[in-house]
Amino acid sequence: MPLLKSWIESANTPETPFPLNNLPYGVFSAGDGELRCGVAIGNRIIDATGLEAVGILRADPNADVLDAPFWNDFMELGPEAWAAYRAALTAMLADTASEETRDALTTYSVPMAEATLHMPFRVSEYTDFYAGKHHATNVGTMFRGAENALPPNWLSIPIGYNGRASSVVVSGTPVRRPWGQLKAPDADLPVFAPCKRFDLELEMGAIVGQPSEGPVTMEEAEAMIFGYVLLNDWSARDIQAWEYQPLGPFQAKATATTISPWIVTKAALEPFRVPVPPRERALLPYLEEHTPGLHDIELWVDLAPEGKAPTTIARTNLREMYYSPAQQLTHHTTSGCPMRVGDLLGSGTISGPTKDSRGSLLELSWGGKEPLTLDTGETRAFLEDGDTLTLRGAAQGDGYRIGFGACTGQVLAALEDPFAR
Ligand code: CA
């Protein structure tokens, strides 16, 4: 598919993350400070809440679904409404649109530079998976040796844990270094101290846009997914190492999870579908892929020490993942676990096969043993106070790109001992 031309000229450049082919959904405030649903196009944001209120563009003829600052009510309408709304919006923003339409949408839009972005949807529940084989192999090799790198279940089950929706924050929110129980390998007992091995995890978040009650097939799961955000699963490696057996991550992953502010829809990413890589062990039939479930999306991570220029510390691609979001969602429902509109599924860390394509500092510095040298000359084994971490992603089309917008956060110093008296 070629670039779709818009009458908003800034949407027609090869560099913009937000051409007419994209149309991602977010929540913004500008001027009056009121939170409104918006759609990114070039360097502007269309006020979708305003267009609905005056009847120029409605997703549901009978009810307002964009009158609250999240896209959950819109998602609830289902795939037919999603497609109709996208088609109508595309026509109104195309270079074939009438003068009258252009005037109306110019009135109901703001320059992106004047807007503040907020959480684009209400996170109902949050599950984080572990579906990257390079990541699981690297981490397993560090902890258990190369012979036992992958757990016995890994090639059969897209494994995950139930995270905390309350900890999910939008890009730009500072992240406070946590305190926790740490136990050095040679120590007999733990201490309570600020995390010393604070890390990122480069992930993609899939947003569930339709509810389910019982088990869903792969086809049903694919239809339930609404869109995607970049996701940074901030991880306290030293807390994790002491707490993780036998029930998996707990406080190590509960400080914060940052998501990018624009929901890139499944529809926008349709031209970039790729199948999961070949299976090393046959999957049980319910998890077999029939529709290519991954996407060709380039991803990269920038690390900027406080007040300094960023260094790109990793480059990888979503197609490196072993399990797709549909496989994760299908497996999630096998027990009968109900899914809800606004559920967020983290992919797991997206690492590639090469050293510079690893999606966490744990892997990039090989457990802290091989610190990275940044362009500033500083070294990093793990994150330091003041560091700003930014994830970015884009699917490259023919003369255009589908971008995600930045997923960023600065690490703040730990508070004083919260239990001191
Ligand atoms: Ca993770």
PDB file of C-alpha atoms in Angstrom, residues 111-226:
ATOM      1  CA  PRO A 111      -0.925  21.591  16.922  1.00  0.00           C
ATOM      2  CA  MET A 112       0.689  18.565  18.563  1.00  0.00           C
ATOM      3  CA  ALA A 113       3.411  20.817  19.978  1.00  0.00           C
ATOM      4  CA  GLU A 114       0.793  22.620  22.117  1.00  0.00           C
ATOM      5  CA  ALA A 115      -0.747  19.457  23.569  1.00  0.00           C
ATOM      6  CA  THR A 116      -0.008  17.310  26.599  1.00  0.00           C
ATOM      7  CA  LEU A 117      -0.594  13.583  26.137  1.00  0.00           C
ATOM      8  CA  HIS A 118      -2.265  11.359  28.737  1.00  0.00           C
ATOM      9  CA  MET A 119      -3.071   7.662  29.205  1.00  0.00           C
ATOM     10  CA  PRO A 120      -4.958   6.694  26.010  1.00  0.00           C
ATOM     11  CA  PHE A 121      -7.102   4.013  27.645  1.00  0.00           C
ATOM     12  CA  ARG A 122      -8.057   2.725  31.066  1.00  0.00           C
ATOM     13  CA  VAL A 123      -5.970  -0.378  31.729  1.00  0.00           C
ATOM     14  CA  SER A 124      -8.381  -3.019  33.028  1.00  0.00           C
ATOM     15  CA  GLU A 125      -5.798  -5.666  33.829  1.00  0.00           C
ATOM     16  CA  TYR A 126      -2.192  -6.163  32.852  1.00  0.00           C
ATOM     17  CA  THR A 127      -0.447  -9.422  31.989  1.00  0.00           C
ATOM     18  CA  ASP A 128       3.193  -9.619  31.012  1.00  0.00           C
ATOM     19  CA  PHE A 129       4.514 -12.485  28.905  1.00  0.00           C
ATOM     20  CA  TYR A 130       7.982 -13.895  28.299  1.00  0.00           C
ATOM     21  CA  ALA A 131       7.655 -14.680  24.610  1.00  0.00           C
ATOM     22  CA  GLY A 132      11.050 -13.654  23.226  1.00  0.00           C
ATOM     23  CA  LYS A 133      13.265 -16.663  22.683  1.00  0.00           C
ATOM     24  CA  HIS A 134      16.516 -14.701  22.440  1.00  0.00           C
ATOM     25  CA  HIS A 135      15.684 -12.929  25.713  1.00  0.00           C
ATOM     26  CA  ALA A 136      14.634 -16.114  27.505  1.00  0.00           C
ATOM     27  CA  THR A 137      17.763 -17.881  26.251  1.00  0.00           C
ATOM     28  CA  ASN A 138      20.068 -15.048  27.299  1.00  0.00           C
ATOM     29  CA  VAL A 139      18.550 -14.710  30.765  1.00  0.00           C
ATOM     30  CA  GLY A 140      18.393 -18.482  31.247  1.00  0.00           C
ATOM     31  CA  THR A 141      22.031 -18.859  30.194  1.00  0.00           C
ATOM     32  CA  MET A 142      23.086 -16.245  32.746  1.00  0.00           C
ATOM     33  CA  PHE A 143      21.084 -17.837  35.580  1.00  0.00           C
ATOM     34  CA  ARG A 144      21.202 -21.565  34.813  1.00  0.00           C
ATOM     35  CA  GLY A 145      23.863 -22.117  32.152  1.00  0.00           C
ATOM     36  CA  ALA A 146      23.516 -22.642  28.397  1.00  0.00           C
ATOM     37  CA  GLU A 147      22.435 -26.293  28.757  1.00  0.00           C
ATOM     38  CA  ASN A 148      19.313 -25.403  30.741  1.00  0.00           C
ATOM     39  CA  ALA A 149      18.659 -21.931  29.356  1.00  0.00           C
ATOM     40  CA  LEU A 150      15.032 -22.434  28.328  1.00  0.00           C
ATOM     41  CA  PRO A 151      12.646 -23.815  30.976  1.00  0.00           C
ATOM     42  CA  PRO A 152      11.117 -27.177  29.904  1.00  0.00           C
ATOM     43  CA  ASN A 153       7.686 -25.588  29.276  1.00  0.00           C
ATOM     44  CA  TRP A 154       8.957 -22.664  27.207  1.00  0.00           C
ATOM     45  CA  LEU A 155       8.594 -24.148  23.705  1.00  0.00           C
ATOM     46  CA  SER A 156       5.020 -25.272  24.482  1.00  0.00           C
ATOM     47  CA  ILE A 157       3.471 -22.445  26.529  1.00  0.00           C
ATOM     48  CA  PRO A 158       3.531 -18.668  26.051  1.00  0.00           C
ATOM     49  CA  ILE A 159       4.292 -18.132  29.733  1.00  0.00           C
ATOM     50  CA  GLY A 160       3.393 -14.952  31.606  1.00  0.00           C
ATOM     51  CA  TYR A 161       2.449 -13.508  34.982  1.00  0.00           C
ATOM     52  CA  ASN A 162      -0.398 -11.320  36.158  1.00  0.00           C
ATOM     53  CA  GLY A 163       0.921  -7.775  36.611  1.00  0.00           C
ATOM     54  CA  ARG A 164      -0.596  -4.642  38.123  1.00  0.00           C
ATOM     55  CA  ALA A 165      -2.811  -2.359  36.012  1.00  0.00           C
ATOM     56  CA  SER A 166      -2.331   0.294  38.708  1.00  0.00           C
ATOM     57  CA  SER A 167       1.364   0.574  37.856  1.00  0.00           C
ATOM     58  CA  VAL A 168       0.920   1.393  34.156  1.00  0.00           C
ATOM     59  CA  VAL A 169       1.812   5.022  33.345  1.00  0.00           C
ATOM     60  CA  VAL A 170       1.979   7.094  30.177  1.00  0.00           C
ATOM     61  CA  SER A 171       5.212   8.147  28.482  1.00  0.00           C
ATOM     62  CA  GLY A 172       6.867  11.127  30.173  1.00  0.00           C
ATOM     63  CA  THR A 173       5.997  10.041  33.715  1.00  0.00           C
ATOM     64  CA  PRO A 174       9.147   9.961  35.897  1.00  0.00           C
ATOM     65  CA  VAL A 175       9.933   6.608  37.514  1.00  0.00           C
ATOM     66  CA  ARG A 176      11.222   6.481  41.075  1.00  0.00           C
ATOM     67  CA  ARG A 177      13.977   3.969  41.852  1.00  0.00           C
ATOM     68  CA  PRO A 178      12.353   1.431  44.187  1.00  0.00           C
ATOM     69  CA  TRP A 179      13.439   0.063  47.536  1.00  0.00           C
ATOM     70  CA  GLY A 180      13.233  -3.648  48.134  1.00  0.00           C
ATOM     71  CA  GLN A 181      14.706  -6.774  49.622  1.00  0.00           C
ATOM     72  CA  LEU A 182      18.110  -7.484  48.132  1.00  0.00           C
ATOM     73  CA  LYS A 183      20.352 -10.417  48.870  1.00  0.00           C
ATOM     74  CA  ALA A 184      23.872 -10.582  47.506  1.00  0.00           C
ATOM     75  CA  PRO A 185      24.794 -14.090  46.255  1.00  0.00           C
ATOM     76  CA  ASP A 186      27.401 -14.514  48.997  1.00  0.00           C
ATOM     77  CA  ALA A 187      25.250 -13.036  51.791  1.00  0.00           C
ATOM     78  CA  ASP A 188      23.252 -15.173  54.214  1.00  0.00           C
ATOM     79  CA  LEU A 189      20.422 -12.699  54.706  1.00  0.00           C
ATOM     80  CA  PRO A 190      18.707  -9.962  52.691  1.00  0.00           C
ATOM     81  CA  VAL A 191      18.834  -6.235  53.384  1.00  0.00           C
ATOM     82  CA  PHE A 192      16.185  -3.567  52.667  1.00  0.00           C
ATOM     83  CA  ALA A 193      17.797  -1.013  50.345  1.00  0.00           C
ATOM     84  CA  PRO A 194      17.305   0.954  47.122  1.00  0.00           C
ATOM     85  CA  CYS A 195      17.520  -1.192  43.988  1.00  0.00           C
ATOM     86  CA  LYS A 196      21.041  -1.176  42.554  1.00  0.00           C
ATOM     87  CA  ARG A 197      20.244  -3.022  39.327  1.00  0.00           C
ATOM     88  CA  PHE A 198      17.351  -1.022  37.847  1.00  0.00           C
ATOM     89  CA  ASP A 199      16.636  -1.973  34.254  1.00  0.00           C
ATOM     90  CA  LEU A 200      14.355  -1.558  31.266  1.00  0.00           C
ATOM     91  CA  GLU A 201      12.559  -4.143  29.170  1.00  0.00           C
ATOM     92  CA  LEU A 202      11.722  -3.239  25.567  1.00  0.00           C
ATOM     93  CA  GLU A 203       8.289  -4.690  24.849  1.00  0.00           C
ATOM     94  CA  MET A 204       5.165  -4.243  22.748  1.00  0.00           C
ATOM     95  CA  GLY A 205       1.796  -4.024  24.515  1.00  0.00           C
ATOM     96  CA  ALA A 206      -1.281  -5.489  22.825  1.00  0.00           C
ATOM     97  CA  ILE A 207      -4.620  -3.956  23.844  1.00  0.00           C
ATOM     98  CA  VAL A 208      -7.662  -6.215  24.111  1.00  0.00           C
ATOM     99  CA  GLY A 209     -10.671  -4.398  22.611  1.00  0.00           C
ATOM    100  CA  GLN A 210     -13.392  -7.001  23.088  1.00  0.00           C
ATOM    101  CA  PRO A 211     -14.353  -9.081  26.129  1.00  0.00           C
ATOM    102  CA  SER A 212     -14.482 -12.866  26.414  1.00  0.00           C
ATOM    103  CA  GLU A 213     -15.920 -15.305  28.934  1.00  0.00           C
ATOM    104  CA  GLY A 214     -14.565 -18.748  28.037  1.00  0.00           C
ATOM    105  CA  PRO A 215     -11.657 -20.035  25.941  1.00  0.00           C
ATOM    106  CA  VAL A 216     -11.204 -18.233  22.609  1.00  0.00           C
ATOM    107  CA  THR A 217      -9.708 -19.606  19.406  1.00  0.00           C
ATOM    108  CA  MET A 218      -6.740 -18.034  17.654  1.00  0.00           C
ATOM    109  CA  GLU A 219      -9.123 -16.448  15.107  1.00  0.00           C
ATOM    110  CA  GLU A 220     -11.293 -15.002  17.881  1.00  0.00           C
ATOM    111  CA  ALA A 221      -8.231 -13.764  19.734  1.00  0.00           C
ATOM    112  CA  GLU A 222      -6.939 -11.994  16.620  1.00  0.00           C
ATOM    113  CA  ALA A 223     -10.312 -10.268  16.202  1.00  0.00           C
ATOM    114  CA  MET A 224     -10.334  -9.136  19.866  1.00  0.00           C
ATOM    115  CA  ILE A 225      -7.056  -7.184  19.595  1.00  0.00           C
ATOM    116  CA  PHE A 226      -7.608  -3.463  19.049  1.00  0.00           C
TER     117      PHE A 226
END
